[in-house]
Short mmCIF file of C-alpha atoms (C1' of nucleotides) in Angstrom, two decimals:
data_model
loop_
_atom_site.label_atom_id
_atom_site.label_comp_id
_atom_site.label_asym_id
_atom_site.label_seq_id
_atom_site.Cartn_x
_atom_site.Cartn_y
_atom_site.Cartn_z
CA MET A 1 144.73 50.20 29.30
CA LYS A 2 141.85 50.19 26.84
CA LYS A 3 139.82 53.34 26.70
CA ILE A 4 136.04 53.34 27.39
CA PHE A 5 133.78 56.25 26.94
CA ALA A 6 130.15 56.58 27.88
CA LEU A 7 128.02 59.27 26.33
CA VAL A 8 125.06 60.15 28.65
CA ASP A 9 122.48 62.09 26.83
CA CYS A 10 119.25 63.61 28.20
CA ASN A 11 116.20 62.57 26.32
CA ASN A 12 114.34 65.63 24.73
CA PHE A 13 116.01 67.61 27.30
CA TYR A 14 114.04 70.79 27.39
CA VAL A 15 110.80 68.95 27.06
CA SER A 16 111.82 66.73 29.94
CA CYS A 17 112.54 69.66 32.16
CA GLU A 18 109.07 71.11 31.64
CA ARG A 19 107.59 67.65 32.45
CA VAL A 20 109.46 67.35 35.72
CA PHE A 21 107.31 70.26 37.01
CA ASP A 22 104.20 69.34 35.30
CA PRO A 23 103.68 65.83 35.19
CA SER A 24 100.32 66.04 33.45
CA LEU A 25 102.52 66.56 30.35
CA GLU A 26 103.67 62.90 30.49
CA GLY A 27 102.45 61.02 27.48
CA GLU A 28 101.23 64.18 25.88
CA PRO A 29 102.69 65.90 22.66
CA VAL A 30 104.98 68.81 23.81
CA ILE A 31 107.36 71.23 22.13
CA VAL A 32 109.76 73.81 23.42
CA MET A 33 110.35 76.74 21.02
CA SER A 34 113.42 78.84 20.36
CA ASN A 35 113.91 82.40 21.15
CA ASN A 36 111.15 84.61 20.03
CA ASP A 37 108.93 81.60 19.84
CA GLY A 38 110.11 81.08 16.40
CA CYS A 39 111.31 77.48 15.84
CA VAL A 40 111.00 74.02 17.36
CA VAL A 41 113.96 73.07 19.46
CA SER A 42 112.88 70.23 21.55
CA ARG A 43 110.24 67.69 20.79
CA SER A 44 108.54 65.00 22.88
CA ASN A 45 108.48 61.43 21.40
CA GLU A 46 104.80 62.04 20.63
CA VAL A 47 105.75 65.03 18.47
CA LYS A 48 108.54 63.29 16.60
CA ALA A 49 106.01 60.50 15.87
CA LEU A 50 103.99 63.09 14.09
CA GLY A 51 106.69 63.81 11.77
CA ILE A 52 107.41 67.31 13.02
CA LYS A 53 111.14 68.04 12.35
CA MET A 54 113.61 69.69 14.59
CA GLY A 55 114.11 73.48 13.66
CA VAL A 56 110.93 74.09 11.73
CA ALA A 57 109.25 77.35 12.11
CA VAL A 58 106.27 77.28 14.53
CA PHE A 59 103.91 79.06 12.30
CA GLU A 60 104.34 76.46 9.74
CA ILE A 61 103.07 73.67 12.04
CA ALA A 62 100.21 75.89 13.60
CA GLY A 63 97.70 73.61 12.15
CA GLN A 64 99.21 70.43 13.58
CA ILE A 65 99.64 72.19 16.99
CA GLU A 66 95.94 72.93 17.01
CA LYS A 67 94.81 69.60 15.72
CA HIS A 68 96.86 67.35 17.89
CA ASN A 69 96.65 69.67 20.94
CA ILE A 70 100.38 70.11 21.29
CA GLU A 71 101.57 71.84 24.44
CA THR A 72 103.96 74.62 23.57
CA PHE A 73 106.60 76.34 25.82
CA SER A 74 108.83 79.33 25.32
CA SER A 75 112.51 78.41 26.05
CA ASN A 76 113.10 78.82 29.79
CA TYR A 77 116.76 78.78 29.82
CA THR A 78 117.11 79.53 33.54
CA LEU A 79 115.24 76.46 34.40
CA TYR A 80 117.22 74.18 31.93
CA ALA A 81 120.56 75.40 32.98
CA ASP A 82 119.77 74.49 36.65
CA MET A 83 118.48 71.00 35.73
CA SER A 84 121.48 70.57 33.61
CA SER A 85 123.76 71.17 36.59
CA ARG A 86 121.61 68.70 38.78
CA VAL A 87 122.08 66.02 36.13
CA MET A 88 125.89 66.64 35.92
CA ARG A 89 126.28 66.67 39.56
CA THR A 90 124.60 63.29 39.64
CA LEU A 91 126.84 61.85 36.98
CA TRP A 92 129.99 62.87 38.85
CA GLN A 93 129.05 60.03 41.28
CA PHE A 94 130.09 57.43 38.55
CA THR A 95 133.47 58.55 37.41
CA PRO A 96 136.32 60.79 38.35
CA ASN A 97 136.84 62.04 34.68
CA MET A 98 134.00 63.67 32.83
CA GLU A 99 133.56 66.17 30.18
CA ILE A 100 130.49 68.21 30.15
CA TYR A 101 130.02 68.25 26.40
CA SER A 102 126.79 70.43 26.21
CA ILE A 103 123.78 71.35 28.35
CA ASP A 104 122.37 67.99 28.10
CA GLU A 105 125.32 65.61 27.24
CA ALA A 106 128.45 64.49 28.92
CA PHE A 107 131.27 62.09 28.17
CA LEU A 108 132.30 59.83 31.03
CA ASP A 109 135.56 57.95 31.31
CA LEU A 110 134.66 54.38 32.34
CA GLY A 111 138.14 52.90 32.09
CA GLY A 112 138.84 50.83 35.13
CA ILE A 113 135.32 50.11 35.97
CA ASP A 114 135.14 46.51 37.08
CA VAL A 115 131.40 45.65 36.82
CA PRO A 116 129.97 44.82 33.35
CA LEU A 117 129.52 48.11 31.45
CA GLY A 118 125.95 47.37 30.54
CA GLU A 119 125.07 47.11 34.17
CA TYR A 120 126.89 50.14 35.13
CA GLY A 121 125.28 52.07 32.27
CA ARG A 122 121.79 50.86 33.67
CA LYS A 123 122.84 52.07 37.03
CA ILE A 124 123.73 55.55 35.76
CA GLN A 125 120.47 55.77 33.81
CA GLU A 126 118.33 54.81 36.79
CA THR A 127 120.04 57.03 39.28
CA VAL A 128 119.79 60.13 37.11
CA THR A 129 116.15 59.60 36.52
CA LYS A 130 115.52 58.99 40.10
CA TRP A 131 117.39 61.91 41.38
CA THR A 132 116.53 64.44 38.84
CA GLY A 133 113.51 63.39 37.05
CA ILE A 134 115.18 63.60 33.76
CA PRO A 135 115.34 60.40 31.48
CA VAL A 136 118.68 59.60 29.80
CA THR A 137 120.28 57.46 27.35
CA VAL A 138 123.70 55.75 27.84
CA GLY A 139 125.94 54.78 24.93
CA ILE A 140 129.23 53.03 25.52
CA GLY A 141 132.22 52.80 23.05
CA SER A 142 135.86 52.66 22.83
CA THR A 143 135.94 56.12 21.23
CA LYS A 144 133.77 59.15 21.59
CA THR A 145 132.40 58.64 18.01
CA LEU A 146 131.52 54.98 18.80
CA ALA A 147 129.78 56.04 22.13
CA LYS A 148 127.81 58.42 20.05
CA VAL A 149 126.79 55.56 17.65
CA ALA A 150 125.90 53.46 20.76
CA ASN A 151 123.72 56.27 22.06
CA TYR A 152 121.98 56.91 18.85
CA LEU A 153 121.05 53.19 18.61
CA ALA A 154 120.18 52.90 22.28
CA LYS A 155 117.61 55.45 21.74
CA ARG A 156 116.00 53.55 18.81
CA SER A 157 116.12 50.01 19.94
CA ALA A 158 113.30 48.72 22.06
CA ARG A 159 115.48 45.96 23.52
CA ALA A 160 118.30 48.31 24.60
CA LYS A 161 115.89 50.38 26.83
CA GLY A 162 118.13 53.25 26.73
CA VAL A 163 121.58 51.64 27.39
CA LEU A 164 123.85 50.20 24.78
CA ASP A 165 127.57 48.92 25.28
CA LEU A 166 129.32 48.39 22.03
CA THR A 167 132.82 47.75 23.47
CA GLY A 168 134.07 44.33 22.36
CA SER A 169 130.57 43.62 20.97
CA VAL A 170 130.30 40.94 18.26
CA HIS A 171 127.45 43.30 16.91
CA LEU A 172 129.81 46.22 16.30
CA GLU A 173 129.68 45.87 12.44
CA THR A 174 125.79 45.44 12.27
CA ALA A 175 125.54 48.47 14.64
CA LEU A 176 127.68 50.54 12.34
CA GLU A 177 125.62 49.31 9.31
CA LYS A 178 122.45 50.32 11.04
CA THR A 179 123.72 53.85 11.51
CA PRO A 180 123.02 56.19 8.60
CA VAL A 181 126.06 58.26 7.67
CA GLU A 182 124.44 61.48 8.40
CA LYS A 183 123.87 60.53 12.05
CA VAL A 184 127.68 60.00 12.62
CA TRP A 185 129.29 62.52 14.82
CA GLY A 186 131.07 64.98 12.64
CA ILE A 187 129.10 64.30 9.49
CA GLY A 188 127.02 67.05 8.67
CA ILE A 189 124.59 67.82 5.87
CA SER A 190 127.02 68.67 3.18
CA SER A 191 129.37 65.88 3.90
CA ALA A 192 126.66 63.49 3.85
CA VAL A 193 125.31 64.47 0.33
CA LYS A 194 128.98 64.03 -0.85
CA LEU A 195 129.39 60.70 0.83
CA LYS A 196 126.10 59.33 -0.41
CA ARG A 197 126.95 60.36 -4.03
CA ALA A 198 130.04 58.25 -3.66
CA GLY A 199 127.93 55.32 -2.50
CA ILE A 200 128.74 55.66 1.21
CA GLU A 201 125.46 55.28 3.04
CA ASN A 202 126.26 54.19 6.60
CA ALA A 203 128.77 54.29 9.36
CA LEU A 204 130.18 50.87 8.30
CA SER A 205 131.07 51.89 4.79
CA LEU A 206 132.40 55.15 6.09
CA SER A 207 134.74 53.29 8.35
CA LYS A 208 136.09 51.38 5.30
CA ALA A 209 136.47 54.47 3.07
CA ASP A 210 139.84 55.18 1.47
CA SER A 211 141.88 57.43 3.81
CA ASN A 212 143.52 59.58 1.00
CA TRP A 213 140.11 60.29 -0.58
CA ILE A 214 138.63 61.18 2.77
CA ARG A 215 141.46 63.43 3.71
CA GLN A 216 141.28 65.26 0.34
CA LYS A 217 137.49 65.73 0.36
CA PHE A 218 136.73 66.18 4.05
CA GLY A 219 139.95 67.39 5.77
CA VAL A 220 141.59 66.21 8.82
CA ASN A 221 138.34 66.13 10.78
CA GLY A 222 136.83 63.76 8.19
CA LEU A 223 139.80 61.47 8.59
CA ARG A 224 139.66 61.48 12.50
CA THR A 225 135.96 60.50 12.24
CA VAL A 226 136.95 57.50 10.05
CA TYR A 227 139.57 56.49 12.44
CA GLU A 228 137.37 56.85 15.47
CA LEU A 229 134.71 54.54 13.81
CA LYS A 230 137.46 51.96 13.52
CA GLY A 231 138.18 52.30 17.13
CA ASP A 232 141.24 54.43 16.94
CA CYS A 233 140.86 57.14 19.52
CA CYS A 234 141.44 60.64 18.10
CA TYR A 235 139.41 62.65 20.63
CA GLU A 236 140.56 62.43 24.20
CA LEU A 237 138.22 63.15 27.10
CA ASP A 238 138.62 66.84 27.78
CA ASP A 239 137.85 67.23 31.36
CA ASN A 240 139.35 70.67 31.68
CA PRO A 241 137.78 72.66 28.97
CA PRO A 242 139.92 75.56 27.71
CA VAL A 243 138.84 79.19 28.42
CA ARG A 244 136.57 80.39 25.72
CA LYS A 245 137.34 82.54 22.93
CA SER A 246 134.24 84.68 22.48
CA ILE A 247 131.09 85.64 24.00
CA VAL A 248 128.10 86.27 21.85
CA VAL A 249 124.73 87.88 22.83
CA SER A 250 122.41 88.26 19.89
CA ARG A 251 118.62 88.25 19.57
CA MET A 252 115.87 88.75 16.97
CA PHE A 253 113.32 91.54 17.81
CA GLY A 254 109.74 90.52 18.62
CA ARG A 255 108.76 93.02 15.80
CA ASP A 256 110.61 95.20 13.32
CA VAL A 257 112.73 97.92 14.68
CA GLU A 258 112.93 101.11 12.56
CA VAL A 259 113.93 103.90 14.89
CA ILE A 260 117.49 104.51 16.09
CA GLU A 261 116.50 104.92 19.78
CA GLU A 262 115.12 101.30 19.82
CA LEU A 263 118.02 99.87 18.17
CA LYS A 264 120.29 101.48 20.67
CA GLN A 265 118.22 100.14 23.53
CA ALA A 266 118.38 96.69 22.13
CA VAL A 267 122.19 96.77 21.62
CA ALA A 268 122.63 98.35 25.02
CA SER A 269 120.78 95.51 26.71
CA HIS A 270 122.86 92.83 24.86
CA VAL A 271 126.07 94.74 25.75
CA SER A 272 124.80 94.66 29.45
CA ARG A 273 124.17 90.89 29.30
CA ALA A 274 127.48 90.30 27.56
CA GLY A 275 129.37 92.35 30.26
CA GLU A 276 127.76 89.98 32.89
CA LYS A 277 128.84 86.91 31.26
CA LEU A 278 132.34 88.50 30.93
CA ARG A 279 132.58 89.18 34.65
CA GLN A 280 131.06 85.91 35.64
CA GLU A 281 133.95 84.10 34.01
CA LYS A 282 136.50 86.66 35.41
CA LEU A 283 137.39 87.64 31.82
CA ALA A 284 138.10 90.85 29.94
CA ALA A 285 137.51 91.78 26.34
CA GLU A 286 139.95 93.49 24.03
CA VAL A 287 137.63 93.71 20.99
CA MET A 288 134.01 94.19 20.70
CA THR A 289 131.86 93.76 17.58
CA VAL A 290 128.41 95.28 17.10
CA TYR A 291 126.28 94.14 14.36
CA VAL A 292 122.60 95.01 13.19
CA MET A 293 120.73 93.33 10.46
CA SER A 294 117.41 93.09 8.63
CA SER A 295 115.56 89.85 8.32
CA ARG A 296 117.79 87.30 6.59
CA PHE A 297 114.70 85.86 4.77
CA LEU A 298 114.25 89.19 2.76
CA LYS A 299 114.36 88.71 -0.89
CA LYS A 300 115.92 92.09 -1.69
CA ASN A 301 117.31 94.93 0.46
CA ARG A 302 118.75 92.57 2.90
CA TYR A 303 121.04 94.54 5.30
CA LEU A 304 123.91 93.74 7.46
CA ASN A 305 126.45 95.82 8.84
CA TYR A 306 128.87 95.66 11.74
CA TYR A 307 131.45 97.69 13.45
CA ILE A 308 134.61 96.66 15.28
CA ILE A 309 135.91 98.50 18.39
CA THR A 310 139.34 97.69 19.86
CA PHE A 311 139.61 98.92 23.30
CA THR A 312 143.00 100.57 24.52
CA ALA A 313 143.07 97.97 27.24
CA ALA A 314 140.94 94.90 27.81
CA THR A 315 137.95 95.87 29.78
CA ASP A 316 134.89 94.26 31.69
CA ASP A 317 133.24 97.59 32.49
CA THR A 318 129.82 97.74 31.09
CA ARG A 319 129.86 101.55 30.99
CA GLN A 320 132.85 101.73 28.72
CA MET A 321 131.43 99.07 26.48
CA LEU A 322 128.03 100.87 26.30
CA GLY A 323 129.67 104.15 25.36
CA ALA A 324 131.51 102.46 22.37
CA ALA A 325 128.48 100.46 21.30
CA MET A 326 126.16 103.53 21.17
CA GLU A 327 128.69 105.20 18.85
CA ALA A 328 128.73 102.17 16.81
CA VAL A 329 124.92 102.11 16.43
CA GLU A 330 125.07 105.74 15.27
CA LYS A 331 127.30 104.51 12.37
CA LEU A 332 125.42 101.36 11.65
CA TYR A 333 121.84 102.69 11.62
CA LYS A 334 120.37 103.36 8.28
CA GLU A 335 117.05 104.92 7.66
CA GLY A 336 114.29 102.94 6.03
CA VAL A 337 115.80 99.65 7.13
CA LYS A 338 113.40 97.28 9.12
CA PHE A 339 115.94 95.89 11.69
CA LYS A 340 115.18 92.47 12.94
CA ARG A 341 118.30 91.46 14.84
CA ALA A 342 121.17 93.05 16.70
CA GLY A 343 124.22 91.43 18.22
CA VAL A 344 127.32 91.91 20.24
CA VAL A 345 130.40 89.82 19.99
CA LEU A 346 133.28 90.03 22.48
CA ASN A 347 136.78 88.80 21.35
CA GLY A 348 140.24 88.80 22.60
CA LEU A 349 139.26 87.52 25.95
CA VAL A 350 141.93 87.60 28.59
CA PRO A 351 141.74 86.64 32.25
CA LYS A 352 140.84 89.66 34.26
CA ASP A 353 143.95 89.55 36.44
CA LYS A 354 146.16 89.66 33.41
CA ILE A 355 144.95 92.80 31.78
CA GLN A 356 147.66 94.76 30.08
CA LEU A 357 146.98 98.36 31.23
CA GLY A 358 146.43 100.93 28.54
CA LEU A 359 148.69 103.93 28.02
CA PHE A 360 145.82 106.10 28.98
CA GLY A 361 142.83 105.83 31.38
CA GLY A 362 142.43 103.01 33.79
CA CYS A 363 142.70 105.31 36.83
CA ASP A 364 139.30 104.69 38.19
CA LYS A 365 139.80 100.91 37.93
CA GLY A 366 138.90 100.13 41.53
CA LYS A 367 135.63 102.26 41.21
CA SER A 368 134.68 100.48 38.14
CA GLU A 369 135.24 97.15 39.73
CA SER A 370 133.21 97.65 42.84
CA LEU A 371 130.40 99.36 40.79
CA MET A 372 130.14 96.23 38.33
CA LYS A 373 130.20 93.87 41.45
CA VAL A 374 127.39 95.58 43.30
CA ILE A 375 125.22 95.61 40.03
CA ASP A 376 125.94 91.92 39.34
CA LYS A 377 125.19 91.05 42.92
CA ILE A 378 121.67 92.83 42.97
CA ASN A 379 120.79 91.34 39.64
CA SER A 380 121.77 87.79 40.54
CA ARG A 381 120.05 88.11 43.93
CA PHE A 382 116.72 89.23 42.48
CA GLY A 383 116.84 86.98 39.55
CA GLY A 384 117.69 88.88 36.31
CA ARG A 385 117.07 92.51 35.42
CA GLY A 386 116.42 94.16 38.62
CA LEU A 387 119.01 96.83 37.91
CA ARG A 388 119.13 98.09 34.35
CA TRP A 389 121.18 100.70 32.52
CA ALA A 390 119.20 103.79 31.36
CA ALA A 391 120.39 103.10 27.82
CA GLU A 392 118.43 99.83 27.80
CA GLY A 393 115.21 101.70 27.95
CA PHE A 394 112.31 100.97 29.97
CA GLU A 395 109.36 99.54 27.86
CA GLN A 396 111.60 97.67 25.53
CA PRO A 397 108.78 97.04 22.88
CA TRP A 398 111.41 95.23 20.65
CA GLN A 399 111.79 92.31 23.18
CA ALA A 400 111.61 88.90 21.81
CA LYS A 401 108.31 87.17 22.17
CA GLN A 402 108.09 84.83 25.14
CA ASN A 403 104.44 84.00 25.31
CA ARG A 404 104.56 80.54 26.70
CA LEU A 405 107.13 80.83 29.36
CA SER A 406 107.06 78.48 32.32
CA LYS A 407 108.16 79.23 35.80
CA LYS A 408 111.66 79.53 37.21
CA TYR A 409 110.79 76.66 39.55
CA THR A 410 114.16 76.20 40.95
CA THR A 411 116.03 79.32 41.08
CA GLN A 412 113.38 81.87 42.05
CA TRP A 413 111.77 82.00 45.60
CA ASP A 414 108.42 83.27 44.41
CA GLU A 415 108.20 80.76 41.54
CA LEU A 416 108.61 77.53 43.47
CA PRO A 417 106.28 74.77 42.57
CA GLN A 418 103.51 74.33 45.15
CA VAL A 419 102.21 71.29 46.42
CA ARG A 420 98.53 71.38 47.41
"C1'" DT B 1 102.22 88.71 10.01
"C1'" DC B 2 105.43 84.75 11.93
"C1'" DT B 3 111.84 81.60 10.42
"C1'" DG B 4 116.94 80.48 17.49
"C1'" DG B 5 121.30 81.15 19.82
"C1'" DG B 6 125.91 80.27 21.01
"C1'" DG B 7 130.10 78.17 20.18
"C1'" DT B 8 134.79 75.85 17.66
"C1'" DC B 9 137.79 74.77 14.02
"C1'" DC B 10 139.37 74.33 9.25
"C1'" DT B 11 140.41 75.96 4.75
"C1'" DA B 12 141.15 78.89 0.70
"C1'" DG B 13 142.67 82.86 -1.06
"C1'" DG B 14 144.74 87.30 -0.92
"C1'" DA B 15 148.43 90.46 0.83
"C1'" DC B 16 153.04 90.70 1.61
"C1'" DC B 17 157.75 89.60 2.03
"C1'" DC B 18 162.30 87.84 0.72
"C1'" DT C 1 158.36 83.64 -26.73
"C1'" DC C 2 157.01 84.49 -22.36
"C1'" DT C 3 154.93 83.96 -16.73
"C1'" DG C 4 159.41 82.58 -9.92
"C1'" DG C 5 158.68 80.34 -5.76
"C1'" DG C 6 157.92 79.61 -1.26
"C1'" DG C 7 156.70 81.05 3.30
"C1'" DT C 8 153.67 83.68 6.75
"C1'" DC C 9 149.92 86.04 8.26
"C1'" DC C 10 145.22 87.34 8.15
"C1'" DT C 11 140.29 87.04 7.12
"C1'" DA C 12 135.96 85.50 5.31
"C1'" DG C 13 133.29 81.80 4.87
"C1'" DG C 14 132.11 77.08 5.39
"C1'" DA C 15 131.15 73.18 8.18
"C1'" DC C 16 129.98 71.18 12.21
"C1'" DC C 17 128.24 70.70 17.01
"C1'" DC C 18 124.27 71.07 20.57
#
DNA sequence: TCTGGGGTCCTAGGACCC
DNA sequence: TCTGGGGTCCTAGGACCC
């Protein structure tokens, strides 16, 4: 049977989430900022029309924000994650096989659907918007890469109104021709530069490029992209994503950190968060890397240092990770450095129930487990950081900026939206 | 003054071995 | 006049994604 993929993508997802709970933002220019209120990570169409690019620093567009009265929001990840799961739950109505590809995108297997695909796509679009308030675009193609192309064009075509089916379409070549090569899934900035230098400007000419040359210049993934554009499926729907390989918690500081006590607090709170994620997914880590760095924009005296800890047995015990991390900071700290970021990476992740016991220790396993369980339960019940480790500090003056944070409308009893 | 966070995979090159 | 070759494993860095 011929394969059919739909890519459903939420429009301006973070901005759309904010609009659901504040409809007065409809039609107004809105941006959502990254952590530390640093960069633009989501823009409404009105903001895109002003020529404000994805990822620019907020301070660089301060003038435009003022001039055009742009509403700004800090990232409210709790809200977005909850809205995402509502969207995904809705999408499950339309297919037995779905791959949740990111917080705002999913690939749906539409093989075997016996109504016209365009109509079906429209139905998906209308239902998601009606049930969740989030507007979405649906692109349909015979490979994932072509579904992406369809989605890209559906967003830009007035006639498509957010739904485009390219399967068996006589317009496929025209569609590929209208797609700039840098918009093709898998072609990033550096490949795009190389391709254009070779005269390949759009998806159509990429699909006709010489395989040997592509393989040599862009590796196996480049070749797969070309095949996919031709309609040869290289990427299957992955509806059972593999267990992840790493957990990263890293943040910039709201201001420079120069004393070791504050650096330790920041690392401790990252470790604490990483431990929560670990236990949430029923994993344990064999290796932990702690790193600290100055601003990466410094011209000189840039500083980056990391320290790798290998545990004698995989662990999910925050206390054990904290102890090791605090020693690491002692080794990484350097007087006179203006630290701007710290991070914790967990690797060697194994399912919790398959931990290889170390030769030493491990005798209070039961105690550790119940302690972690209680802490996680209290924190999830009261929405966040009700219980903190002493090492995380109390004032936390280094915390990232979040000056424009909206409420946790859907996950926090005392922040529910009110109807008057 | 101010510049995100969290992932995956591939490749090239060095170390080492026979 | 002369330089081996090929395999494996590891790691750092690059590229890409959202």
